[in-house]
Amino acid sequence: MKKEGKSVIRYFGRVTKDLYTIMPAEVTGIILLELLEAAAALWQVAAAARFFDTAGSWLEGNAGREELLQWAGLFVLATGLPMLCGLIEGAVRNLPMFQKHHELIVRLHNRVVSVPLIRLEEPEFHNEVWRAKLCVYNYGLINYFFGFVDFLPLIFRFAGTVWVIAAFHIYFVPLALLSILPSVLVRFRYQREQYSMRRAQTAMERRKDYLWEVLTGRSLVKELRTLETSRYIREKWAQARDSVMEETFRFEMKNANRILLGDLFKFFGVAASIGLSIVFTHRGLMSLGQFAACIAAFGSLQSMAESLMNQMAWQKGRADFAGDYYDFFDNEAEGEEGEKYPGLQDTIEARDVFFHYPGSEKDALSDVSFTIRKGQRVVIVGENGSGKTTLSKVIAGIYQPEQGRVLYDGKDVGRYAKDSFYRKFSVIQQNFVKYQFTVRENIGISQPSQIHNDERLMESAKAADIERIVRRAGGLDVRLGREFDGVELSGGEWQKLAIARGLNRDAEVVLLDEPTSALDPLVEYDILRKFLDMTEGKTSVIISHRIGLGRFADKIIVMKEGKVAQTGTHDELLAMGGEYSRMWHEQARWYE
Ligand code: ADP
């Protein structure tokens, strides 16, 4: 669990550096403009002081009209300059900065795809991603950076106003500060509580989004309609939405009351300052002109101090949200670190491997050992839940074993940089993606450098038995899927397309995890058999609960309850009796 409260300046250096790398000219420009605005603010205060002074004297008949007009002109100019700076700065902020902001989203995405995949199994990981996404989509980092640069002119203005009012009497300064204190404290508290509330709402917000997806996703809508369950899901969604909204509403109401009380205090401050000025005027310490100027200056000090304090309170809130982004970045990542993978020479070996999923008590793999030789065609069989998929992920280095080792040519798979390691791998997963792109992209995306090599793509299509389908659909450049008005394929055709994609990749190890389960047993058997032929010369591992494939494999690994029950060839295992032989006799009628 990450620490909730973050100090306001904790991420300042990091945010500035990150924004500077993305948009150096804009960041430098903004800082310069803010400095200019700060200098102008100081000048504005000095001009204002002289103007008030002269106005007072003029009211008493001690200053001339021309002098008054001269100071009034300078005062207007001094007020106009910061406004002009603000205008230019606003244009820089709104246009280029927000346009380049997508870079931060790209960075976040790169990070998401480089976390160890096992983390996807943890709900808290998805909460972290959600919060980081929220921060960056809501311009959290840019606003945090602006929060700091905005301080500069504010501080100068505040200092200047203190100086002006202190010239009347020093008592006014503590009076103004005290009068805004409750309102400022309320705002600090608001920021802190709002962040905690949002943080606690993450899981519910994600749930709400998920339910919305279920309600409106195209494939799911079909099921909902036939099952008439949409009302049920809609109510669940409405409950999730209401619970977030009600909590937020209650929170805002509670705070509105507090803010009102705080503002009342400010009002007392103004009343007290008027009283004090009357006393001073009465005692002859202040002239009538000064009385008017003093009351105006008091109001301005109050609002200046309040802006400064509020800015601090907001900044605290922004620091919390910026922290969500960086906390996520501080997570472990994998990618280029590690040795370059030289390619398989001889063997892949699992040695005494144990593995269990986060949040699960049971070992998904327990004491698993076997060896696969280069070029072998291996079939892993076993009943549902026996650990086949988990094993394939451990072999591929996607999940790290808890105990034991996975060795490529005798070296731990963990030592290799993931990027270079996966380049030699082609993994076709159970839950493959149906890209709503063209046929070309659906097959070619696994080897983008060859995406325009029609011959190669058709070769892969042929190997996966979809050459005819591609021709029927109208060629490689036909868009697939209904999402964007393309040609829709059947479930089985999509699966074959995923296999074509896997085959298209230049890999030395091909791993196929039953992406054929929706096909009828004979078609599946036929495709997988062909798959074994197609991977001739490569090391291939197929995971299947269809046992018939074993006849064509060089080696069969039989999994049962997370353990390796048997290994051998089809004939050896039949002769041996036991789990494989039992399953074979159960399923044999399909293949005969
Ligand atoms: P198979 O591929 O043979 O069907 P799996 O490798 O998917 O089996 O699952 C092996 C065991 O691990 C099962 O008991 C399953 O319930 C459990 N398991 C699989 N995935 C997860 C997960 N993400 N979190 C917790 N347990 C899991």
Coordinates of C-alpha atoms and ligand atoms in Angstrom, one line a residue:
M1 CA 0.0 0.0 0.0
K2 CA 1.4 3.4 -1.0
K3 CA 1.6 6.2 1.5
E4 CA -1.4 8.5 1.0
G5 CA -0.2 11.9 2.1
K6 CA 2.5 13.5 -0.1
S7 CA 4.4 16.6 0.6
V8 CA 3.6 19.5 -1.7
I9 CA 7.0 19.8 -3.2
R10 CA 7.9 16.2 -3.4
Y11 CA 7.2 15.8 -7.2
F12 CA 8.2 19.3 -8.3
G13 CA 11.6 18.4 -9.7
R14 CA 10.2 15.3 -11.4
V15 CA 7.3 17.1 -13.0
T16 CA 9.4 20.0 -14.2
K17 CA 11.9 17.7 -15.7
D18 CA 9.3 15.5 -17.4
L19 CA 7.4 18.5 -18.8
Y20 CA 10.7 20.1 -19.9
T21 CA 11.7 17.0 -21.9
I22 CA 8.4 17.0 -23.7
M23 CA 8.0 20.7 -24.3
P24 CA 11.2 22.7 -23.5
A25 CA 10.2 25.9 -25.2
E26 CA 6.8 26.2 -23.6
V27 CA 8.1 25.4 -20.1
T28 CA 11.0 28.0 -20.4
G29 CA 8.6 30.5 -21.8
I30 CA 6.1 30.1 -19.0
I31 CA 8.7 30.4 -16.4
L32 CA 10.1 33.6 -18.0
L33 CA 6.6 35.1 -18.3
E34 CA 5.9 34.3 -14.7
L35 CA 9.1 36.1 -13.6
L36 CA 8.1 39.1 -15.7
E37 CA 4.6 39.0 -14.2
A38 CA 6.1 38.8 -10.7
A39 CA 8.3 41.9 -11.4
A40 CA 5.4 43.7 -12.8
A41 CA 3.3 42.8 -9.8
L42 CA 5.9 44.4 -7.5
W43 CA 5.9 47.5 -9.6
Q44 CA 2.1 47.5 -9.6
V45 CA 2.1 47.5 -5.8
A46 CA 4.6 50.4 -5.6
A47 CA 2.5 52.3 -8.2
A48 CA -0.7 51.5 -6.3
A49 CA 0.8 52.7 -3.0
R50 CA 1.8 56.0 -4.6
F51 CA -1.6 56.3 -6.3
F52 CA -3.5 55.7 -3.0
D53 CA -1.2 58.1 -1.2
T54 CA -1.7 60.8 -3.8
A55 CA -5.4 60.2 -3.9
G56 CA -5.5 60.7 -0.2
S57 CA -3.6 64.0 -0.4
W58 CA -5.7 65.1 -3.3
L59 CA -8.9 64.6 -1.3
E60 CA -7.4 66.7 1.4
G61 CA -6.3 69.3 -1.1
N62 CA -2.6 68.7 -0.6
A63 CA -1.9 67.3 -4.1
G64 CA -2.7 68.6 -7.5
R65 CA -5.0 67.1 -10.1
E66 CA -2.1 66.5 -12.5
E67 CA -0.1 64.6 -10.0
L68 CA -3.1 62.4 -9.3
L69 CA -3.7 61.7 -13.0
Q70 CA 0.0 60.9 -13.5
W71 CA -0.1 58.2 -10.8
A72 CA -3.5 57.0 -11.9
G73 CA -2.0 56.4 -15.4
L74 CA 1.0 54.6 -14.0
F75 CA -1.2 52.5 -11.8
V76 CA -3.4 51.5 -14.8
L77 CA -0.2 50.6 -16.8
A78 CA 1.2 48.6 -13.9
T79 CA -2.1 46.7 -13.7
G80 CA -2.2 46.1 -17.4
L81 CA 1.2 44.6 -17.8
P82 CA 0.7 41.5 -15.6
M83 CA -2.7 41.1 -17.4
L84 CA -0.9 41.1 -20.7
C85 CA 1.7 38.6 -19.4
G86 CA -1.2 36.4 -18.2
L87 CA -2.9 36.6 -21.6
I88 CA 0.2 35.5 -23.5
E89 CA 0.8 32.8 -21.0
G90 CA -2.8 31.6 -21.2
A91 CA -2.3 31.1 -25.0
V92 CA 0.9 29.1 -24.4
R93 CA -0.8 27.0 -21.8
N94 CA -3.9 26.3 -23.6
L95 CA -2.6 25.5 -27.0
P96 CA 0.8 23.8 -27.3
M97 CA 1.0 22.5 -23.8
F98 CA -2.2 20.7 -23.8
Q99 CA -1.6 19.5 -27.3
K100 CA 1.7 17.9 -26.3
H101 CA 0.1 16.5 -23.2
H102 CA -0.7 13.3 -25.0
E103 CA 3.1 12.4 -24.6
L104 CA 2.4 11.8 -21.0
I105 CA -0.4 9.4 -21.9
V106 CA 2.0 7.6 -24.3
R107 CA 4.5 7.3 -21.5
L108 CA 1.9 5.9 -19.1
H109 CA 0.9 3.4 -21.7
N110 CA 4.5 2.3 -22.3
R111 CA 4.8 1.8 -18.7
V112 CA 1.6 -0.3 -18.4
V113 CA 2.8 -2.7 -21.0
S114 CA 6.1 -3.2 -19.4
V115 CA 5.0 -4.2 -15.9
P116 CA 5.5 -7.9 -15.0
L117 CA 2.4 -9.6 -16.3
I118 CA 1.7 -11.3 -13.0
R119 CA 0.8 -7.9 -11.6
L120 CA -2.3 -8.0 -13.8
E121 CA -3.7 -10.6 -11.4
E122 CA -3.8 -8.1 -8.5
P123 CA -6.9 -5.9 -8.2
E124 CA -4.7 -3.2 -6.5
F125 CA -2.6 -3.0 -9.6
H126 CA -5.7 -2.1 -11.7
N127 CA -6.6 0.6 -9.1
E128 CA -3.1 2.0 -9.4
V129 CA -3.4 2.2 -13.2
W130 CA -6.8 3.8 -12.9
R131 CA -5.6 6.5 -10.6
A132 CA -2.5 7.2 -12.7
K133 CA -4.7 7.4 -15.8
L134 CA -7.1 9.8 -14.0
C135 CA -4.2 12.0 -13.0
V136 CA -2.8 12.3 -16.5
Y137 CA -6.1 12.6 -18.3
N138 CA -7.2 15.4 -15.9
Y139 CA -4.0 17.3 -16.7
G140 CA -2.8 16.5 -13.2
L141 CA 0.9 17.0 -13.8
I142 CA 0.6 20.2 -15.9
N143 CA -1.7 21.7 -13.3
Y144 CA 0.7 20.8 -10.5
F145 CA 3.5 22.5 -12.4
F146 CA 1.4 25.6 -13.1
G147 CA 0.5 25.6 -9.4
F148 CA 4.2 26.3 -8.6
V149 CA 4.9 28.9 -11.2
D150 CA 1.7 30.7 -10.3
F151 CA 3.1 31.1 -6.8
L152 CA 5.7 33.5 -7.8
P153 CA 3.6 36.5 -8.8
L154 CA 1.3 35.7 -5.9
I155 CA 4.0 36.0 -3.4
F156 CA 5.3 39.2 -4.8
R157 CA 1.8 40.7 -4.8
F158 CA 1.1 39.5 -1.3
A159 CA 4.4 41.0 0.0
G160 CA 3.6 44.3 -1.8
T161 CA 0.1 44.5 -0.3
V162 CA 1.4 43.8 3.2
W163 CA 3.8 46.6 2.7
V164 CA 1.0 49.0 1.7
I165 CA -1.3 48.2 4.5
A166 CA 1.5 48.1 7.1
A167 CA 2.1 51.8 6.1
F168 CA -1.4 52.5 7.6
H169 CA -0.9 50.5 10.7
I170 CA 0.8 47.2 11.4
Y171 CA -2.3 45.9 13.3
F172 CA -4.1 45.5 10.0
V173 CA -1.7 42.7 8.9
P174 CA -2.4 40.1 11.7
L175 CA -6.1 41.1 11.5
A176 CA -6.3 40.3 7.8
L177 CA -4.3 37.0 8.2
L178 CA -6.4 35.9 11.2
S179 CA -9.7 36.6 9.4
I180 CA -8.9 34.3 6.5
L181 CA -7.4 31.5 8.7
P182 CA -10.6 29.4 9.2
S183 CA -11.5 29.6 5.5
V184 CA -8.0 28.5 4.5
L185 CA -8.0 25.6 7.0
V186 CA -11.3 24.5 5.6
R187 CA -9.8 24.4 2.2
F188 CA -6.7 22.4 3.2
R189 CA -9.0 19.9 4.9
Y190 CA -11.2 19.8 1.8
Q191 CA -8.3 18.9 -0.4
R192 CA -7.1 16.2 1.9
E193 CA -10.5 14.6 2.4
Q194 CA -11.4 14.9 -1.3
Y195 CA -8.2 13.0 -2.2
S196 CA -8.9 10.2 0.3
M197 CA -12.5 10.0 -0.9
R198 CA -11.4 9.7 -4.5
R199 CA -8.8 7.1 -3.7
A200 CA -11.3 5.0 -1.8
Q201 CA -13.7 5.3 -4.7
T202 CA -11.3 3.9 -7.3
A203 CA -12.6 0.3 -7.0
M204 CA -16.2 1.4 -7.3
E205 CA -15.4 3.7 -10.3
R206 CA -13.7 0.8 -12.0
R207 CA -16.7 -1.4 -11.3
K208 CA -19.0 1.2 -12.7
D209 CA -17.0 1.4 -15.9
Y210 CA -16.9 -2.3 -16.2
L211 CA -20.7 -2.5 -15.8
W212 CA -21.1 0.2 -18.5
E213 CA -18.8 -1.8 -20.8
V214 CA -21.0 -4.9 -20.2
L215 CA -24.1 -2.9 -20.9
T216 CA -22.9 -1.3 -24.1
G217 CA -20.2 -3.6 -25.5
R218 CA -21.4 -5.0 -28.9
S219 CA -20.8 -8.7 -28.2
L220 CA -22.2 -8.4 -24.7
V221 CA -25.3 -6.5 -25.8
K222 CA -26.3 -9.5 -27.9
E223 CA -26.1 -11.9 -25.0
L224 CA -27.9 -9.4 -22.7
R225 CA -30.7 -9.2 -25.2
T226 CA -31.2 -12.9 -25.5
L227 CA -30.9 -13.5 -21.8
E228 CA -33.0 -10.4 -20.8
T229 CA -30.6 -9.6 -18.1
S230 CA -29.9 -6.1 -19.1
R231 CA -32.2 -4.6 -16.6
Y232 CA -30.4 -6.5 -13.8
I233 CA -27.0 -5.2 -15.1
R234 CA -28.4 -1.7 -15.5
E235 CA -29.6 -1.6 -11.9
K236 CA -26.2 -2.8 -10.7
W237 CA -24.6 0.0 -12.8
A238 CA -27.0 2.6 -11.4
Q239 CA -26.3 1.4 -7.9
A240 CA -22.5 1.8 -8.4
R241 CA -23.1 5.3 -10.0
D242 CA -25.4 6.4 -7.2
S243 CA -23.1 5.2 -4.5
V244 CA -20.2 7.3 -5.9
M245 CA -22.4 10.3 -6.6
E246 CA -24.1 10.3 -3.2
E247 CA -20.9 10.1 -1.4
T248 CA -19.4 12.9 -3.4
F249 CA -22.6 15.0 -2.9
R250 CA -22.6 14.5 0.8
F251 CA -19.0 15.5 0.9
E252 CA -19.5 18.6 -1.1
M253 CA -22.5 19.7 1.0
K254 CA -20.6 19.2 4.2
N255 CA -17.8 21.3 2.8
A256 CA -20.1 24.0 1.5
N257 CA -21.3 24.6 5.1
R258 CA -17.8 24.8 6.3
I259 CA -16.7 27.2 3.6
L260 CA -19.7 29.4 4.5
L261 CA -18.6 29.6 8.1
G262 CA -15.0 30.4 7.0
D263 CA -16.3 33.2 4.8
L264 CA -18.3 34.6 7.7
F265 CA -15.1 35.0 9.6
K266 CA -13.6 37.0 6.7
F267 CA -16.6 39.3 6.9
F268 CA -15.9 39.8 10.6
G269 CA -12.4 40.7 9.7
V270 CA -13.6 43.4 7.3
A271 CA -16.0 44.8 10.0
A272 CA -13.1 44.9 12.5
S273 CA -10.8 46.7 10.0
I274 CA -13.5 49.3 9.4
G275 CA -13.9 49.7 13.2
L276 CA -10.1 50.0 13.7
S277 CA -9.9 52.6 10.9
I278 CA -12.7 54.7 12.4
V279 CA -10.9 54.7 15.7
F280 CA -7.6 55.7 14.1
T281 CA -9.4 58.5 12.1
H282 CA -11.2 59.6 15.2
R283 CA -7.9 59.9 17.0
G284 CA -6.5 61.9 14.1
L285 CA -4.0 59.2 13.3
M286 CA -5.5 58.9 9.8
S287 CA -7.0 61.3 7.4
L288 CA -10.4 60.8 5.7
G289 CA -8.6 59.9 2.4
Q290 CA -6.4 57.5 4.1
F291 CA -9.4 55.9 5.8
A292 CA -10.9 55.1 2.4
A293 CA -7.6 53.9 1.0
C294 CA -6.9 51.7 4.0
I295 CA -10.2 49.9 3.8
A296 CA -9.6 49.2 0.1
A297 CA -6.1 48.0 0.9
F298 CA -7.3 45.7 3.7
G299 CA -9.8 44.0 1.3
S300 CA -7.0 43.6 -1.2
L301 CA -4.6 42.1 1.4
Q302 CA -7.3 39.7 2.6
S303 CA -8.0 38.4 -0.9
M304 CA -4.3 38.3 -1.7
A305 CA -3.5 36.2 1.4
E306 CA -6.5 34.0 0.7
S307 CA -5.4 33.4 -2.9
L308 CA -1.9 32.5 -1.7
M309 CA -3.2 30.1 1.0
N310 CA -5.7 28.5 -1.3
Q311 CA -3.1 28.0 -3.9
M312 CA -1.1 26.1 -1.3
A313 CA -4.2 24.0 -0.4
W314 CA -4.8 23.2 -4.1
Q315 CA -1.2 22.4 -4.5
K316 CA -1.4 19.9 -1.8
G317 CA -4.3 18.2 -3.6
R318 CA -2.5 18.3 -6.9
A319 CA 0.6 16.8 -5.3
D320 CA -1.5 13.9 -4.1
F321 CA -2.8 13.3 -7.6
A322 CA 0.6 13.7 -9.2
G323 CA 1.8 11.2 -6.7
D324 CA -0.6 8.6 -8.1
Y325 CA 1.1 9.0 -11.5
Y326 CA 4.6 8.6 -10.1
D327 CA 3.8 5.9 -7.7
F328 CA 2.7 3.9 -10.7
F329 CA 6.0 4.7 -12.4
D330 CA 7.9 3.6 -9.4
N331 CA 6.5 0.2 -9.8
E332 CA 8.8 -2.5 -11.0
A333 CA 9.1 -2.7 -14.8
E334 CA 10.7 -5.0 -17.2
G335 CA 12.0 -4.4 -20.7
E336 CA 15.4 -3.7 -21.8
E337 CA 17.3 -4.4 -18.5
G338 CA 19.2 -7.7 -18.6
E339 CA 21.4 -9.7 -20.9
K340 CA 20.6 -9.9 -24.6
Y341 CA 19.1 -13.3 -25.3
P342 CA 21.3 -15.3 -27.8
G343 CA 18.6 -17.7 -28.9
L344 CA 18.0 -21.3 -28.0
Q345 CA 20.9 -23.7 -28.6
D346 CA 19.9 -26.9 -26.9
T347 CA 17.3 -27.2 -24.1
I348 CA 14.5 -25.6 -22.2
E349 CA 14.3 -27.0 -18.7
A350 CA 11.9 -26.6 -15.7
R351 CA 13.5 -27.6 -12.5
D352 CA 11.4 -28.1 -9.3
V353 CA 9.1 -25.3 -10.2
F354 CA 6.5 -24.0 -7.7
F355 CA 4.0 -21.2 -8.5
H356 CA 0.9 -19.8 -7.0
Y357 CA -1.3 -16.8 -8.0
P358 CA -1.4 -13.7 -5.8
G359 CA -4.4 -14.0 -3.5
S360 CA -4.7 -17.7 -4.0
E361 CA -3.7 -20.2 -1.3
K362 CA -3.3 -23.2 -3.6
D363 CA -0.2 -23.9 -5.7
A364 CA -1.1 -23.7 -9.4
L365 CA 2.2 -25.6 -10.1
S366 CA 3.9 -27.8 -7.6
D367 CA 7.3 -29.4 -8.0
V368 CA 7.3 -29.4 -11.8
S369 CA 10.3 -30.6 -13.7
F370 CA 10.9 -31.6 -17.4
T371 CA 13.2 -30.9 -20.3
I372 CA 12.3 -29.8 -23.8
R373 CA 14.9 -30.2 -26.6
K374 CA 15.4 -27.7 -29.3
G375 CA 13.2 -28.6 -32.3
Q376 CA 10.9 -30.8 -30.3
R377 CA 7.2 -30.6 -30.8
V378 CA 5.7 -30.9 -27.3
V379 CA 2.1 -31.3 -26.3
I380 CA 1.0 -30.5 -22.8
V381 CA -2.2 -32.2 -21.9
G382 CA -4.3 -32.4 -18.8
E383 CA -7.8 -31.6 -17.6
N384 CA -9.1 -28.1 -17.1
G385 CA -7.5 -26.5 -14.1
S386 CA -4.5 -28.9 -14.1
G387 CA -2.0 -26.0 -14.6
K388 CA -1.3 -26.2 -18.3
T389 CA -1.7 -22.4 -19.0
T390 CA 0.2 -21.5 -15.9
L391 CA 3.0 -23.8 -16.9
S392 CA 3.2 -22.3 -20.4
K393 CA 3.5 -18.8 -18.9
V394 CA 6.2 -19.9 -16.6
I395 CA 8.1 -21.6 -19.5
A396 CA 7.8 -18.4 -21.5
G397 CA 9.2 -16.3 -18.6
I398 CA 6.0 -14.4 -18.3
Y399 CA 5.6 -15.5 -14.7
Q400 CA 8.5 -16.0 -12.4
P401 CA 8.5 -19.3 -10.5
E402 CA 8.3 -18.9 -6.7
Q403 CA 10.7 -21.7 -6.2
G404 CA 12.7 -23.7 -8.6
R405 CA 14.2 -22.5 -11.9
V406 CA 13.3 -22.2 -15.6
L407 CA 16.5 -22.6 -17.6
Y408 CA 17.3 -21.9 -21.3
D409 CA 20.5 -23.7 -22.1
G410 CA 21.2 -24.0 -18.4
K411 CA 20.7 -20.2 -17.7
D412 CA 17.8 -18.7 -15.8
V413 CA 15.3 -17.1 -18.0
G414 CA 15.1 -14.1 -15.6
R415 CA 18.6 -12.9 -16.6
Y416 CA 17.6 -12.0 -20.1
A417 CA 16.1 -8.6 -21.2
K418 CA 12.5 -9.3 -21.9
D419 CA 12.5 -7.4 -25.1
S420 CA 15.2 -9.5 -26.7
F421 CA 13.9 -12.7 -25.2
Y422 CA 10.3 -12.3 -26.5
R423 CA 11.6 -11.5 -30.0
K424 CA 12.4 -15.2 -30.3
F425 CA 8.9 -16.2 -29.1
S426 CA 5.5 -16.4 -30.6
V427 CA 2.7 -16.9 -28.1
I428 CA -0.8 -17.6 -29.3
Q429 CA -3.1 -17.2 -26.4
Q430 CA -6.4 -18.7 -25.4
N431 CA -7.9 -15.2 -25.2
F432 CA -6.5 -13.8 -28.4
V433 CA -7.5 -10.3 -29.7
K434 CA -9.9 -9.8 -32.5
Y435 CA -8.3 -6.6 -34.0
Q436 CA -11.0 -4.5 -35.7
F437 CA -8.4 -3.9 -38.5
T438 CA -7.7 -5.3 -42.0
V439 CA -6.8 -9.0 -42.6
R440 CA -3.3 -7.8 -43.4
E441 CA -2.9 -6.1 -40.0
N442 CA -4.5 -9.0 -38.2
I443 CA -1.9 -11.4 -39.6
G444 CA 1.0 -9.1 -40.1
I445 CA 1.0 -7.3 -36.7
S446 CA 3.1 -10.0 -35.2
Q447 CA 5.9 -9.1 -37.6
P448 CA 5.4 -5.4 -38.5
S449 CA 8.5 -5.2 -40.7
Q450 CA 6.9 -7.8 -43.1
I451 CA 3.4 -6.4 -43.1
H452 CA 3.5 -5.5 -46.8
N453 CA 4.8 -8.9 -47.8
D454 CA 1.6 -10.3 -49.4
E455 CA 3.2 -13.6 -50.2
R456 CA 4.3 -14.2 -46.7
L457 CA 1.0 -13.2 -45.2
M458 CA -0.9 -15.5 -47.6
E459 CA 1.5 -18.3 -46.7
S460 CA 0.6 -17.9 -43.0
A461 CA -3.1 -17.7 -43.9
K462 CA -2.8 -20.9 -45.9
A463 CA -0.9 -22.6 -43.1
A464 CA -3.7 -21.7 -40.7
D465 CA -6.3 -22.9 -43.2
I466 CA -7.9 -19.5 -43.8
E467 CA -6.6 -18.8 -47.3
R468 CA -10.0 -19.4 -48.7
I469 CA -11.7 -17.2 -46.2
V470 CA -9.3 -14.4 -46.9
R471 CA -10.1 -14.7 -50.6
R472 CA -13.8 -14.9 -50.0
A473 CA -13.7 -11.8 -47.8
G474 CA -12.0 -9.9 -50.7
G475 CA -8.3 -10.0 -50.0
L476 CA -5.8 -8.8 -47.4
D477 CA -7.0 -5.2 -47.2
V478 CA -10.5 -5.9 -46.2
R479 CA -11.4 -4.6 -42.8
L480 CA -12.7 -7.1 -40.3
G481 CA -15.2 -6.9 -37.5
R482 CA -18.5 -5.0 -37.2
E483 CA -17.1 -2.3 -34.9
F484 CA -16.1 -0.2 -37.9
D485 CA -18.4 -1.7 -40.6
G486 CA -16.0 -4.5 -41.7
V487 CA -16.6 -8.1 -42.6
E488 CA -17.5 -10.2 -39.6
L489 CA -15.9 -13.7 -39.1
S490 CA -17.2 -16.6 -37.2
G491 CA -15.6 -17.5 -33.8
G492 CA -13.6 -20.3 -35.4
E493 CA -12.4 -18.1 -38.3
W494 CA -11.1 -15.5 -35.8
Q495 CA -9.3 -18.3 -34.0
K496 CA -7.6 -19.5 -37.2
L497 CA -6.7 -15.9 -37.9
A498 CA -5.0 -15.7 -34.5
I499 CA -3.0 -18.8 -35.4
A500 CA -2.0 -17.3 -38.7
R501 CA -0.7 -14.3 -36.8
G502 CA 1.3 -16.5 -34.5
L503 CA 2.8 -18.5 -37.4
N504 CA 3.7 -15.3 -39.3
R505 CA 6.1 -14.3 -36.6
D506 CA 9.8 -15.1 -37.0
A507 CA 10.1 -17.1 -33.8
E508 CA 12.2 -20.0 -32.8
V509 CA 9.8 -21.1 -30.1
V510 CA 6.1 -21.2 -30.8
L511 CA 3.7 -21.5 -27.9
L512 CA 0.1 -22.2 -28.6
D513 CA -2.4 -22.2 -25.7
E514 CA -5.7 -23.9 -26.9
P515 CA -7.0 -21.0 -28.9
T516 CA -9.2 -23.5 -30.6
S517 CA -11.5 -24.4 -27.7
A518 CA -14.6 -22.9 -29.5
L519 CA -14.1 -25.2 -32.5
D520 CA -15.6 -28.6 -32.7
P521 CA -13.2 -31.3 -31.6
L522 CA -12.5 -32.7 -35.1
V523 CA -11.8 -29.3 -36.6
E524 CA -9.6 -28.4 -33.7
Y525 CA -7.7 -31.6 -33.9
D526 CA -7.2 -31.0 -37.6
I527 CA -5.9 -27.5 -37.1
L528 CA -3.6 -28.4 -34.3
R529 CA -2.2 -31.3 -36.3
K530 CA -1.5 -29.0 -39.2
F531 CA 0.0 -26.6 -36.7
L532 CA 2.5 -29.2 -35.6
D533 CA 3.4 -29.7 -39.3
M534 CA 3.8 -26.0 -39.8
T535 CA 6.1 -25.6 -36.9
E536 CA 8.5 -28.2 -38.3
G537 CA 12.0 -27.2 -37.4
K538 CA 10.9 -24.9 -34.6
T539 CA 10.5 -25.7 -31.0
S540 CA 6.8 -25.8 -30.4
V541 CA 4.6 -26.2 -27.3
I542 CA 0.9 -26.8 -27.7
I543 CA -1.4 -26.8 -24.7
S544 CA -4.5 -28.9 -25.3
H545 CA -7.1 -30.8 -23.4
R546 CA -7.6 -32.9 -26.5
I547 CA -5.4 -35.9 -26.1
G548 CA -5.5 -37.1 -29.8
L549 CA -2.7 -34.7 -30.7
G550 CA -0.2 -36.6 -28.6
R551 CA 0.3 -39.1 -31.5
F552 CA 2.0 -36.4 -33.5
A553 CA 4.2 -35.0 -30.7
D554 CA 7.8 -35.8 -29.9
K555 CA 7.0 -35.4 -26.3
I556 CA 3.9 -35.3 -24.2
I557 CA 3.8 -33.7 -20.7
V558 CA 0.7 -34.8 -18.7
M559 CA -0.4 -32.4 -16.1
K560 CA -2.6 -33.2 -13.1
E561 CA -3.5 -31.0 -10.2
G562 CA -0.5 -28.7 -10.8
K563 CA 2.0 -31.6 -11.0
V564 CA 3.6 -33.4 -13.9
A565 CA 1.9 -36.7 -13.8
Q566 CA 3.7 -38.4 -16.7
T567 CA 6.1 -37.5 -19.6
G568 CA 6.9 -39.6 -22.7
T569 CA 5.7 -40.3 -26.2
H570 CA 2.2 -41.5 -27.1
D571 CA 3.3 -45.1 -27.4
E572 CA 5.3 -45.0 -24.2
L573 CA 2.5 -43.4 -22.2
L574 CA -0.1 -45.9 -23.5
A575 CA 2.1 -48.8 -22.6
M576 CA 2.7 -47.2 -19.1
G577 CA -1.0 -46.9 -18.2
G578 CA -2.2 -44.2 -15.8
E579 CA -3.5 -40.7 -16.5
Y580 CA -2.6 -40.4 -20.2
S581 CA -3.9 -43.8 -21.0
R582 CA -7.1 -43.1 -19.1
M583 CA -7.7 -39.9 -21.0
W584 CA -6.9 -41.4 -24.3
H585 CA -9.5 -44.2 -23.8
E586 CA -12.0 -41.6 -22.8
Q587 CA -11.5 -39.4 -25.9
A588 CA -10.3 -42.0 -28.4
R589 CA -13.8 -42.3 -30.1
W590 CA -13.2 -38.7 -31.5
Y591 CA -10.2 -39.7 -33.4
E592 CA -11.1 -43.0 -34.7
Ligands
ADP1 P1 -5.4 -25.2 -17.3 O1 -4.7 -24.4 -18.3 O2 -4.9 -26.6 -17.2 O3 -6.9 -25.2 -17.4 P2 -4.6 -23.1 -15.4 O4 -3.1 -23.1 -15.5 O5 -5.4 -22.1 -16.1 O6 -5.1 -24.6 -15.8 O7 -5.0 -23.1 -13.8 C1 -4.3 -23.9 -12.9 C2 -4.9 -23.5 -11.5 O8 -4.6 -22.2 -11.2 C3 -6.4 -23.7 -11.4 O9 -6.7 -24.2 -10.1 C4 -6.9 -22.3 -11.5 O10 -8.1 -22.1 -10.8 C5 -5.8 -21.4 -10.9 N1 -5.7 -20.1 -11.5 C6 -5.6 -19.9 -12.9 N2 -5.5 -18.6 -13.1 C7 -5.6 -17.9 -11.9 C8 -5.6 -16.6 -11.5 N3 -5.4 -15.6 -12.3 N4 -5.7 -16.3 -10.2 C9 -5.8 -17.4 -9.3 N5 -5.8 -18.6 -9.6 C10 -5.7 -19.0 -10.9

